[in-house]
Amino acid sequence: MTADSSDDGGPPVVYDLDPDCTVEDVAEGNYYRATVNGVVDYGVFVDVSSSVSGLAHESTYDGSYEVDDDLVVELTEIRENGDLSFEPVEVGDYETQQVGHDYDVADAGELGDRIGATVHLEGEVVQIKQTGGPTIFHVSDETGVIPCAAFEEAGVRAYPEVEIDDVVRVTGDVEERDNALQVEVDSLDVLAGEEAETVRGRLTDALDERAEPNEVEPLVEWPALTQMFPDLEEVARQLRRTVLESRPIRVRHHADGDGMCASIPVQLALEKFIEETHHDPEAKRHLFKRLPSKAPFYEMEDVTRDLNFALEDQARHGQKLPLLLMLDNGSTAEDVPAYENLAHYDIPIVVVDHHHPDPEAVEPYVDAHVNPYLYDEDYRITTGMMCVELARMIWPPITEELRHVPAVAGLCDRSKADAMTDYVELAESEGYEESVLRDVGEALDYEAHWLKYDAGRNLINDVLNVGGDEQRHRELVEFLSDTARSEVDDQLDAAMPHVEHERLDSDAHLYRIDVENHAHRFTYPAPGKTTGEIHDRKVQETGDPVITIGYGPDFAVLRSDGVRLDIPQMVSELDEEIVGGGVSGGGHLVVGSIKFVPGMREEVLDALVEKMADAELDEELQSTVVGHEQDDD
Ligand code: MN
């Protein structure tokens, strides 16, 4: 406070300091309300706040004072040694002004040049972690998140009254520890009432602004995809907001090439954004997890594991429950039981997928659902293509690393989009020939197979060549794609002689293979891909409409070209018609998988073939081998 009490002739101003005011809040010449806290021979000591006090020398006043007397004083001098001199004043009419401590609140995101300084922070507690030593409160403000260490006793919770989501004021010293900043807490107060509202309002406004996604120019001119940009921007906004709120993000993605091309860019973009907004070097690890899903839908086993981990993290690290991001997966009715399981907890769900969706079944459970079918488009807009743009909306500089990724995604899922020409050209301008892009896809598929339930972050980054070593990438992809192809050849050498052929009434060829008995098991390629490869060879061979069924004891994988199938529709009919068949499944219209009980295999397959024979032929051959088969043998 620097205002002067002797002003323009109105009544004098007397300042009434809040208890937390410091010497920074007072100025010489001002009047203050004071309380006597001690009487000595040479005068009285007065308090003007909890920490600001000084002496009124007996020469400056007549009469006498006792402890706890209230009076008005003038601050006559702030000495070099910090001592304050006061003088009691007699004022008639005066105006009282309340003074709060001028905190000069620091920004959590800007503490790098304030190491060693004492700072004040105002923000929201987003995580509380009890270590063997101090309690770590992660405090988030408009500019970032900073860990604040408060020590009570080793392993004992400091400030037990403070909870997640509380708005607090922290005073402490900025320190650097293991190359990371933290604040060592002197005091931590939960704000209440108007003060809390003000801070919360400020945080909310800032959060909205910082969550705003970046505007990006689409990588290629393609209205079919750009019409989805507003939906993708909404997802980008929600993901950025989730990072800012320190809510962890868990990604589940289909374990195939397109699923990898979708999830890796989003992972890199979010990790960059987490680095930018969180001082804690552990934040990246705590706030982001990516896991592949072997099944073509969110299995009970997977959701149970995810939920269990989330609840353990909550208990152990004081973390919020995560947001679930489903990529290249998650759009179908088969996902609903898992979603129902999650609905018991505060776990938002966001889906970006291009498999034939069941919007009515899924949408009651999800916060956002982006799928080309909802725009009268189809699988040819692959999840990788959508997610590269999504990643750029989250963190634009990542564009440099991603220009070849949509082409890989499209080739993996055999997208017939016109835009594929542009995507392949774009990749070529980055030095990737089309044959190399195909090899990358093959290598991704191969690694996804052997990684099983592992994310394989660094390995996959090398294969896809995002943030990796160029030379190693080339050699690795060549090795993996060659190995994958020769293993496919071995598999087909064994299987092809066992493929049964018949001509359907519609004139389409039907090929059947018992992948359980006439192909190697537990190796690459798994039944789904084995069936797909057989199918591709037959399409090449005949040039006619082809349907291929690869079946095991309790499942069948379906592929078709030039035939208008509606597999989800067939599955629901079979389930109704074959009592005790236990039929379930789905996938795309013309590619999919079916499960049934082993004892009903013949009935189910016969009925299936009948339905396929009834299906109309397409005028033009369309090759679509978008893998959504159950490939976990
Ligand atoms: Mn896909």
XYZ file of C-alpha atoms and ligand atoms in Angstrom:
634
model
C 0.000 0.000 0.000
C 1.385 3.317 -0.961
C -1.654 5.587 -0.672
C -1.236 8.633 1.468
C -3.492 9.316 4.459
C -3.164 13.087 4.211
C -5.193 13.561 1.105
C -7.226 16.222 -0.605
C -9.121 17.544 2.377
C -11.739 14.808 2.856
C -11.724 12.774 6.064
C -8.389 11.031 6.663
C -8.055 7.376 5.655
C -7.166 4.755 8.247
C -6.053 1.398 6.907
C -7.194 -1.816 8.535
C -4.786 -4.561 7.542
C -5.737 -8.223 7.058
C -3.827 -10.495 9.456
C -1.697 -11.912 6.594
C -0.436 -8.504 5.471
C 3.332 -8.086 5.506
C 5.665 -5.129 5.596
C 5.304 -5.014 1.809
C 1.730 -3.823 2.344
C 2.534 -0.750 4.467
C 4.001 2.654 3.672
C 5.418 5.536 5.678
C 2.976 8.358 6.423
C -0.127 6.155 6.405
C -2.534 5.683 9.284
C -3.255 2.164 10.547
C -5.496 0.511 13.050
C -3.282 -1.049 15.661
C -3.467 -3.093 18.854
C -1.078 -2.764 21.773
C 0.795 -6.018 22.375
C 3.336 -4.896 24.962
C 4.068 -1.993 27.274
C 7.655 -1.037 28.156
C 9.288 1.912 29.938
C 10.101 3.728 26.743
C 6.792 3.195 24.948
C 4.390 0.564 23.581
C 4.673 -2.109 20.936
C 1.756 -2.230 18.505
C 0.594 -4.787 15.955
C -0.956 -3.679 12.672
C -1.144 -7.256 11.355
C 0.027 -10.702 12.472
C 3.540 -10.073 11.283
C 3.804 -6.289 11.151
C 4.509 -4.541 14.422
C 6.729 -1.808 15.817
C 7.372 0.676 18.573
C 5.553 3.875 19.466
C 8.075 5.766 21.576
C 6.728 7.334 24.770
C 7.935 10.766 23.578
C 5.340 10.655 20.790
C 2.246 10.505 22.938
C 0.665 11.685 26.173
C -1.203 9.413 28.533
C -0.787 5.661 28.777
C -1.868 2.427 27.067
C -2.468 -1.107 28.154
C -2.085 -4.399 26.312
C -4.989 -5.055 23.900
C -5.917 -1.378 23.627
C -6.967 -0.430 20.103
C -5.652 2.775 18.629
C -4.811 4.511 15.377
C -1.140 4.984 14.537
C 0.863 6.654 11.852
C 3.780 4.732 10.393
C 6.492 7.345 10.719
C 9.547 5.389 9.656
C 10.663 2.098 8.162
C 14.284 1.838 9.260
C 17.056 0.222 7.249
C 17.171 -2.688 9.706
C 13.448 -3.306 9.124
C 12.237 -1.889 12.434
C 9.072 0.186 12.244
C 8.327 3.352 14.192
C 4.764 4.355 14.917
C 3.128 7.368 16.469
C -0.366 7.294 17.987
C -2.666 9.833 16.282
C -5.909 11.433 17.333
C -8.334 11.422 14.411
C -11.855 12.684 14.482
C -13.886 11.550 11.514
C -12.055 9.110 9.314
C -12.624 6.637 6.549
C -11.547 3.006 7.062
C -10.052 1.035 4.219
C -9.582 -2.695 4.484
C -6.255 -3.883 3.069
C -5.611 -7.443 1.874
C -2.129 -8.740 1.401
C -0.876 -7.955 -2.053
C 0.274 -11.445 -2.901
C 1.788 -10.753 -6.276
C 0.689 -14.225 -7.254
C 3.276 -16.084 -9.295
C 2.534 -18.274 -12.327
C 3.079 -21.997 -11.826
C 4.294 -22.251 -15.398
C 6.876 -19.467 -15.036
C 8.912 -20.440 -12.008
C 12.074 -21.356 -13.915
C 13.788 -18.033 -13.236
C 12.626 -17.770 -9.626
C 14.633 -20.585 -8.090
C 15.446 -19.738 -4.478
C 12.685 -17.115 -4.257
C 9.642 -17.220 -2.030
C 6.486 -17.183 -4.130
C 2.737 -17.185 -3.698
C 0.590 -19.395 -5.904
C -3.151 -19.664 -6.262
C -4.607 -22.709 -7.942
C -6.512 -25.926 -7.782
C -5.183 -29.092 -6.190
C -5.220 -31.725 -8.947
C -3.285 -34.546 -7.296
C -2.182 -35.388 -3.762
C 0.543 -37.942 -3.426
C 1.883 -39.156 -0.095
C 5.530 -40.152 -0.365
C 7.749 -41.745 2.279
C 8.843 -38.171 3.020
C 6.674 -35.158 2.219
C 3.146 -34.929 0.847
C 3.178 -33.683 -2.749
C 0.288 -31.417 -3.740
C 0.107 -30.811 -7.480
C -1.290 -27.309 -7.882
C -2.664 -26.171 -11.226
C -3.172 -22.552 -12.230
C -3.730 -20.718 -15.525
C -0.188 -21.375 -16.652
C 0.778 -24.870 -15.551
C 0.985 -27.476 -12.827
C 3.662 -27.453 -10.126
C 4.370 -30.064 -7.432
C 4.337 -28.481 -3.953
C 6.060 -30.487 -1.234
C 4.751 -30.106 2.317
C 6.466 -31.889 5.149
C 4.738 -32.817 8.372
C 6.690 -35.880 9.410
C 8.207 -38.596 7.216
C 5.352 -40.399 5.469
C 2.665 -38.437 7.295
C 0.011 -36.556 5.368
C 0.547 -32.812 5.646
C -2.505 -30.554 5.582
C -4.976 -33.451 5.910
C -7.868 -31.022 5.441
C -6.834 -30.294 1.836
C -8.628 -32.337 -0.834
C -8.418 -32.749 -4.596
C -10.245 -29.911 -6.428
C -9.771 -27.499 -3.492
C -8.689 -23.993 -4.445
C -5.620 -23.119 -2.403
C -3.070 -20.405 -1.785
C 0.463 -21.698 -1.397
C 3.442 -19.785 -0.100
C 6.807 -21.446 -0.458
C 10.286 -21.501 -1.909
C 11.013 -22.519 -5.490
C 13.563 -25.311 -5.654
C 15.155 -27.392 -8.343
C 15.307 -31.092 -7.688
C 16.488 -33.733 -10.159
C 16.226 -31.129 -12.921
C 12.614 -30.440 -12.070
C 11.002 -27.554 -10.243
C 8.990 -27.843 -7.107
C 7.821 -25.522 -4.368
C 8.688 -26.271 -0.778
C 5.590 -25.260 1.117
C 5.675 -22.724 3.978
C 1.941 -22.386 4.139
C -0.988 -23.856 2.272
C -4.493 -22.509 2.832
C -7.758 -23.656 1.365
C -9.580 -20.625 0.021
C -13.276 -20.293 0.715
C -16.207 -18.109 -0.254
C -15.708 -15.190 -2.575
C -11.952 -15.573 -2.667
C -12.250 -19.173 -3.873
C -14.923 -18.199 -6.404
C -12.701 -15.492 -7.855
C -9.756 -17.825 -8.277
C -11.933 -20.621 -9.635
C -13.508 -18.283 -12.172
C -10.098 -17.138 -13.287
C -8.913 -20.731 -13.665
C -11.997 -21.777 -15.628
C -11.654 -18.887 -18.084
C -7.992 -19.611 -18.579
C -8.627 -23.338 -18.948
C -11.180 -22.755 -21.687
C -8.699 -20.603 -23.521
C -5.783 -23.007 -23.163
C -7.879 -26.032 -24.066
C -8.727 -24.395 -27.388
C -7.416 -26.659 -30.172
C -5.121 -25.331 -32.879
C -6.513 -24.605 -36.290
C -4.831 -26.779 -38.864
C -4.821 -26.815 -42.637
C -5.763 -30.343 -43.698
C -2.768 -32.313 -45.008
C -4.635 -32.992 -48.235
C -7.662 -31.370 -49.833
C -10.462 -33.824 -49.013
C -13.964 -32.545 -48.156
C -15.075 -35.990 -46.938
C -12.546 -35.711 -44.108
C -12.598 -31.957 -43.540
C -16.339 -32.077 -42.872
C -15.351 -34.065 -39.763
C -12.945 -31.388 -38.524
C -15.406 -29.730 -36.117
C -15.953 -33.097 -34.414
C -12.220 -33.774 -34.301
C -11.592 -30.281 -32.915
C -14.080 -30.984 -30.159
C -12.129 -34.145 -29.281
C -8.839 -32.195 -29.387
C -10.362 -29.629 -27.030
C -11.526 -32.300 -24.623
C -8.135 -34.042 -24.617
C -6.226 -30.787 -24.039
C -8.629 -29.880 -21.244
C -8.148 -33.322 -19.727
C -4.373 -32.796 -19.657
C -4.803 -29.330 -18.110
C -7.050 -30.802 -15.436
C -4.392 -33.452 -14.755
C -6.824 -36.217 -15.473
C -4.956 -39.219 -16.914
C -5.773 -40.381 -20.456
C -5.872 -44.070 -21.291
C -5.904 -45.062 -24.947
C -7.201 -48.415 -26.118
C -6.626 -49.015 -29.806
C -7.075 -51.811 -32.285
C -3.824 -53.786 -32.455
C -3.237 -53.400 -36.186
C -1.504 -51.047 -38.594
C -4.256 -48.453 -38.765
C -4.738 -48.615 -35.000
C -1.038 -47.875 -34.514
C -1.110 -45.065 -37.107
C -3.997 -43.580 -35.136
C -2.672 -43.926 -31.612
C 1.035 -43.081 -31.995
C 0.480 -39.533 -33.333
C -2.083 -38.815 -30.617
C 0.309 -40.166 -28.007
C 3.203 -37.990 -29.197
C 1.038 -34.881 -29.397
C -0.407 -35.377 -25.926
C 2.998 -36.117 -24.414
C 4.330 -32.845 -25.834
C 1.364 -30.979 -24.416
C 1.824 -32.649 -21.025
C 5.516 -31.669 -21.024
C 4.563 -28.091 -21.776
C 2.002 -27.830 -19.018
C 3.374 -29.992 -16.187
C 6.617 -29.443 -14.286
C 6.630 -32.951 -12.877
C 8.875 -35.095 -15.116
C 6.791 -38.107 -14.070
C 3.623 -36.493 -15.403
C 4.022 -37.971 -18.884
C 4.106 -41.462 -17.458
C 1.241 -40.907 -15.030
C -1.035 -39.000 -17.337
C -0.826 -41.075 -20.499
C -1.087 -44.791 -21.158
C -1.673 -46.562 -24.445
C -2.594 -50.214 -24.781
C -3.586 -52.334 -27.778
C -6.800 -54.317 -27.872
C -6.466 -57.702 -29.506
C -10.173 -58.184 -29.873
C -12.156 -56.072 -32.316
C -14.014 -54.548 -29.389
C -13.424 -53.519 -25.771
C -13.312 -56.853 -23.991
C -14.466 -57.385 -20.425
C -10.977 -58.593 -19.604
C -9.438 -55.362 -20.884
C -11.929 -53.057 -19.218
C -11.546 -54.908 -15.939
C -7.777 -54.492 -16.041
C -8.061 -50.822 -17.000
C -10.544 -50.087 -14.273
C -8.471 -51.945 -11.708
C -5.322 -49.992 -12.625
C -7.203 -46.702 -12.593
C -8.584 -47.338 -9.121
C -5.163 -48.430 -7.860
C -3.547 -45.290 -9.282
C -6.231 -43.249 -7.633
C -5.562 -44.860 -4.276
C -1.781 -44.955 -4.533
C -0.905 -41.752 -6.369
C -3.922 -39.633 -5.455
C -4.753 -39.373 -9.163
C -8.048 -38.591 -10.783
C -9.800 -41.376 -12.673
C -8.838 -41.421 -16.360
C -10.561 -40.459 -19.581
C -10.795 -43.425 -21.941
C -9.924 -42.744 -25.580
C -10.926 -45.560 -27.938
C -9.106 -45.459 -31.285
C -9.898 -47.628 -34.333
C -12.187 -49.466 -31.971
C -15.145 -48.726 -29.736
C -18.032 -47.870 -32.093
C -20.079 -51.034 -31.858
C -22.712 -52.621 -29.651
C -20.090 -55.170 -28.600
C -18.301 -52.403 -26.704
C -21.352 -51.587 -24.634
C -20.921 -54.112 -21.791
C -17.462 -52.684 -21.098
C -18.837 -49.149 -21.235
C -21.602 -50.134 -18.834
C -18.940 -51.377 -16.466
C -17.134 -48.025 -16.595
C -20.353 -46.080 -16.124
C -20.186 -46.845 -12.394
C -17.225 -44.506 -12.171
C -16.322 -40.994 -13.285
C -14.554 -42.095 -16.482
C -15.459 -40.115 -19.612
C -15.262 -42.049 -22.900
C -14.277 -40.644 -26.289
C -14.371 -42.757 -29.468
C -12.657 -42.152 -32.814
C -13.296 -45.145 -35.050
C -14.184 -46.078 -38.618
C -15.734 -49.476 -38.077
C -19.401 -49.824 -38.888
C -20.975 -48.179 -35.823
C -24.039 -48.815 -33.692
C -24.596 -45.206 -32.630
C -27.823 -45.875 -30.719
C -26.140 -48.528 -28.600
C -22.910 -46.669 -27.965
C -23.838 -43.030 -27.651
C -25.594 -43.158 -24.274
C -22.201 -44.071 -22.802
C -19.752 -41.878 -24.677
C -18.913 -38.176 -24.457
C -17.882 -38.006 -28.097
C -18.210 -40.387 -31.017
C -16.401 -39.573 -34.253
C -16.956 -42.016 -37.094
C -17.122 -41.457 -40.870
C -20.304 -43.552 -41.104
C -22.045 -40.828 -39.103
C -21.328 -38.551 -42.099
C -22.569 -41.000 -44.733
C -18.958 -41.884 -45.349
C -17.266 -45.226 -44.695
C -14.147 -47.084 -43.593
C -12.050 -45.598 -46.402
C -11.519 -42.640 -44.070
C -9.266 -44.615 -41.762
C -8.746 -43.881 -38.092
C -5.078 -43.105 -38.795
C -6.087 -40.381 -41.252
C -8.447 -38.810 -38.718
C -5.998 -39.090 -35.845
C -3.077 -37.493 -37.657
C -5.255 -34.393 -38.011
C -6.402 -34.768 -34.397
C -2.774 -34.940 -33.216
C -1.955 -31.789 -35.206
C -4.893 -29.973 -33.585
C -3.467 -30.912 -30.189
C 0.165 -30.064 -30.985
C 0.804 -28.547 -34.450
C 4.638 -28.860 -34.546
C 4.167 -32.623 -34.710
C 3.091 -32.239 -38.351
C 6.742 -32.519 -39.456
C 6.895 -36.104 -38.256
C 3.510 -37.286 -39.488
C 3.197 -36.522 -43.192
C 3.730 -40.146 -44.228
C 1.440 -41.666 -41.596
C -2.009 -41.281 -43.269
C -0.682 -43.107 -46.348
C 0.544 -46.004 -44.190
C -2.816 -46.112 -42.409
C -4.709 -46.138 -45.701
C -2.555 -48.878 -47.195
C -2.892 -50.998 -44.040
C -6.685 -50.836 -44.222
C -6.734 -50.875 -48.056
C -8.575 -47.601 -48.231
C -9.963 -46.970 -51.701
C -10.330 -43.254 -51.067
C -9.439 -40.939 -53.959
C -7.407 -39.001 -51.423
C -5.031 -41.959 -51.141
C -3.240 -40.695 -54.249
C -2.616 -37.368 -52.504
C -1.575 -39.046 -49.260
C 0.891 -41.317 -51.069
C 2.277 -38.320 -52.986
C 2.664 -36.432 -49.735
C 4.599 -39.363 -48.256
C 6.720 -39.612 -51.396
C 7.654 -35.952 -51.040
C 8.984 -36.915 -47.603
C 11.122 -39.643 -49.149
C 8.865 -42.693 -48.730
C 8.170 -44.739 -51.840
C 4.851 -46.517 -51.959
C 6.541 -49.913 -51.600
C 8.250 -48.677 -48.419
C 4.925 -47.451 -47.057
C 3.490 -50.921 -47.645
C 6.484 -52.449 -45.901
C 5.928 -50.163 -42.920
C 2.317 -51.359 -42.758
C 3.390 -54.985 -42.972
C 6.024 -54.436 -40.269
C 3.479 -52.717 -37.997
C 1.117 -55.645 -38.353
C 3.910 -58.084 -37.619
C 5.061 -56.236 -34.516
C 1.491 -55.775 -33.294
C 1.111 -59.543 -33.483
C 4.163 -60.315 -31.366
C 3.738 -57.448 -28.928
C 0.404 -59.015 -27.979
C -0.838 -56.969 -25.019
C 2.158 -54.630 -24.926
C 2.165 -51.094 -26.323
C 5.808 -51.344 -27.469
C 6.142 -47.599 -27.577
C 9.728 -47.119 -28.711
C 9.777 -50.092 -31.024
C 6.645 -48.966 -32.810
C 7.969 -45.406 -33.045
C 11.015 -46.814 -34.844
C 8.894 -48.908 -37.184
C 6.600 -45.996 -38.026
C 9.525 -43.552 -37.987
C 8.130 -40.889 -35.744
C 10.815 -39.377 -33.546
C 13.323 -42.129 -34.332
C 16.556 -42.873 -36.197
C 16.040 -42.845 -39.986
C 18.671 -45.437 -40.907
C 17.602 -47.897 -38.237
C 13.985 -47.377 -39.271
C 14.773 -48.364 -42.874
C 16.705 -51.476 -41.903
C 14.207 -52.530 -39.277
C 11.228 -52.180 -41.619
C 13.000 -54.105 -44.365
C 13.823 -56.942 -41.989
C 10.392 -57.094 -40.372
C 8.385 -56.867 -43.603
C 10.560 -59.507 -45.304
C 10.207 -61.817 -42.330
C 6.464 -61.220 -42.142
C 6.013 -62.008 -45.846
C 8.039 -65.172 -45.709
C 6.048 -66.351 -42.697
C 2.845 -65.636 -44.580
C 4.184 -67.695 -47.498
C 4.992 -70.602 -45.189
C 1.545 -70.461 -43.688
C -0.143 -70.408 -47.074
C 2.021 -73.228 -48.431
C 0.513 -75.392 -45.727
C -3.032 -74.054 -45.924
C -3.744 -73.598 -49.644
C -4.088 -77.296 -50.523
C -6.858 -77.550 -47.902
C -8.963 -74.678 -49.192
C -12.396 -75.922 -50.301
C -14.130 -74.282 -53.201
C -17.757 -74.040 -54.303
C -19.650 -71.805 -56.656
C -22.653 -70.072 -55.080
C -25.979 -69.581 -56.895
C -25.101 -65.919 -57.184
C -22.060 -67.010 -59.196
C -19.652 -65.820 -56.516
C -16.806 -68.125 -55.502
C -16.883 -69.361 -51.943
C -13.644 -70.567 -50.360
C -13.488 -72.240 -46.990
C -10.492 -73.082 -44.852
C -10.312 -74.787 -41.481
C -7.651 -72.542 -39.951
C -7.620 -74.595 -36.785
C -6.485 -77.822 -38.452
C -4.923 -76.715 -41.718
C -2.773 -73.807 -40.667
C -0.096 -73.373 -38.029
C -1.466 -72.137 -34.767
C -0.039 -69.600 -32.329
C 2.164 -68.076 -34.979
C 2.158 -65.320 -37.565
C -0.105 -64.863 -39.427
C -2.996 -65.556 -37.040
C -6.315 -66.960 -38.356
C -7.752 -63.597 -39.422
C -4.775 -62.556 -41.484
C -4.316 -66.094 -42.836
C -7.888 -65.998 -44.129
C -7.316 -62.539 -45.585
C -4.181 -63.612 -47.438
C -5.927 -66.674 -48.902
C -8.806 -64.456 -49.924
C -6.509 -61.940 -51.631
C -4.826 -64.675 -53.648
C -8.180 -66.057 -54.768
C -9.402 -62.608 -55.801
C -6.227 -62.165 -57.850
C -6.571 -65.642 -59.352
C -10.239 -65.463 -60.371
C -10.968 -61.785 -60.935
C -14.541 -62.688 -59.880
C -16.609 -61.949 -56.800
C -15.137 -63.965 -53.920
C -16.165 -64.804 -50.378
C -13.711 -66.507 -48.045
C -14.488 -68.070 -44.686
C -11.712 -69.105 -42.325
C -13.155 -71.056 -39.425
C -12.011 -72.545 -36.163
C -13.875 -74.517 -33.498
C -15.936 -71.553 -32.317
C -15.250 -68.710 -34.714
C -15.296 -67.763 -38.365
C -13.490 -64.942 -40.130
C -15.177 -63.494 -43.205
C -13.797 -61.715 -46.225
C -15.647 -60.689 -49.354
C -15.061 -58.870 -52.580
C -17.670 -57.934 -55.132
C -20.531 -59.162 -52.930
C -22.884 -56.898 -51.061
C -22.714 -58.395 -47.597
C -24.005 -56.839 -44.432
C -22.176 -58.850 -41.822
C -23.592 -57.075 -38.747
C -27.079 -57.745 -40.147
C -26.267 -61.416 -40.848
C -24.923 -61.867 -37.340
C -28.087 -60.600 -35.739
C -30.240 -62.784 -38.023
C -28.148 -65.872 -37.265
C -28.374 -65.183 -33.566
C -32.145 -65.099 -33.845
C -32.578 -68.056 -36.193
C -30.145 -70.552 -34.705
C -31.442 -71.329 -31.262
C -28.570 -72.311 -28.976
C -25.967 -71.142 -31.490
C -24.677 -68.355 -29.285
C -23.851 -66.287 -32.361
C -22.211 -62.899 -31.894
C -19.763 -60.747 -33.785
C -19.632 -58.026 -36.372
C -17.078 -55.767 -37.965
C -17.427 -53.941 -41.240
C -20.181 -54.612 -43.755
C -18.060 -56.907 -45.906
C -15.331 -57.955 -43.467
C -15.897 -59.364 -40.051
C -15.839 -62.186 -37.599
C -18.423 -64.377 -35.971
C -18.335 -66.353 -32.752
C -20.559 -69.289 -31.855
C -20.618 -72.269 -29.517
C -18.382 -75.114 -30.793
C -21.154 -77.731 -30.842
C -23.219 -75.656 -33.295
C -20.494 -74.925 -35.808
C -21.965 -76.879 -38.735
C -25.410 -75.328 -38.324
C -24.017 -71.812 -38.066
C -21.662 -72.165 -41.033
C -24.372 -73.723 -43.228
C -26.810 -70.937 -42.414
C -24.082 -68.389 -43.000
C -23.266 -69.765 -46.445
C -26.957 -69.723 -47.339
C -27.181 -66.046 -46.467
C -24.046 -65.273 -48.414
C -25.420 -67.077 -51.466
C -28.434 -64.772 -51.338
C -26.327 -61.634 -51.305
C -26.295 -59.498 -54.431
C -23.151 -59.000 -56.433
C -21.537 -55.596 -56.864
C -21.082 -54.286 -60.380
C -17.512 -53.420 -59.693
C -15.032 -55.360 -57.636
C -14.134 -53.670 -54.414
C -11.306 -55.007 -52.414
C -11.778 -54.321 -48.756
C -9.724 -56.097 -46.217
C -10.110 -53.903 -43.224
C -9.018 -56.211 -40.479
C -11.425 -56.410 -37.681
C -11.065 -60.074 -37.090
C -10.413 -61.726 -33.814
C -6.729 -62.410 -34.162
C -5.817 -63.580 -30.712
C -5.303 -67.267 -31.271
Mn -8.758 -49.330 -39.035
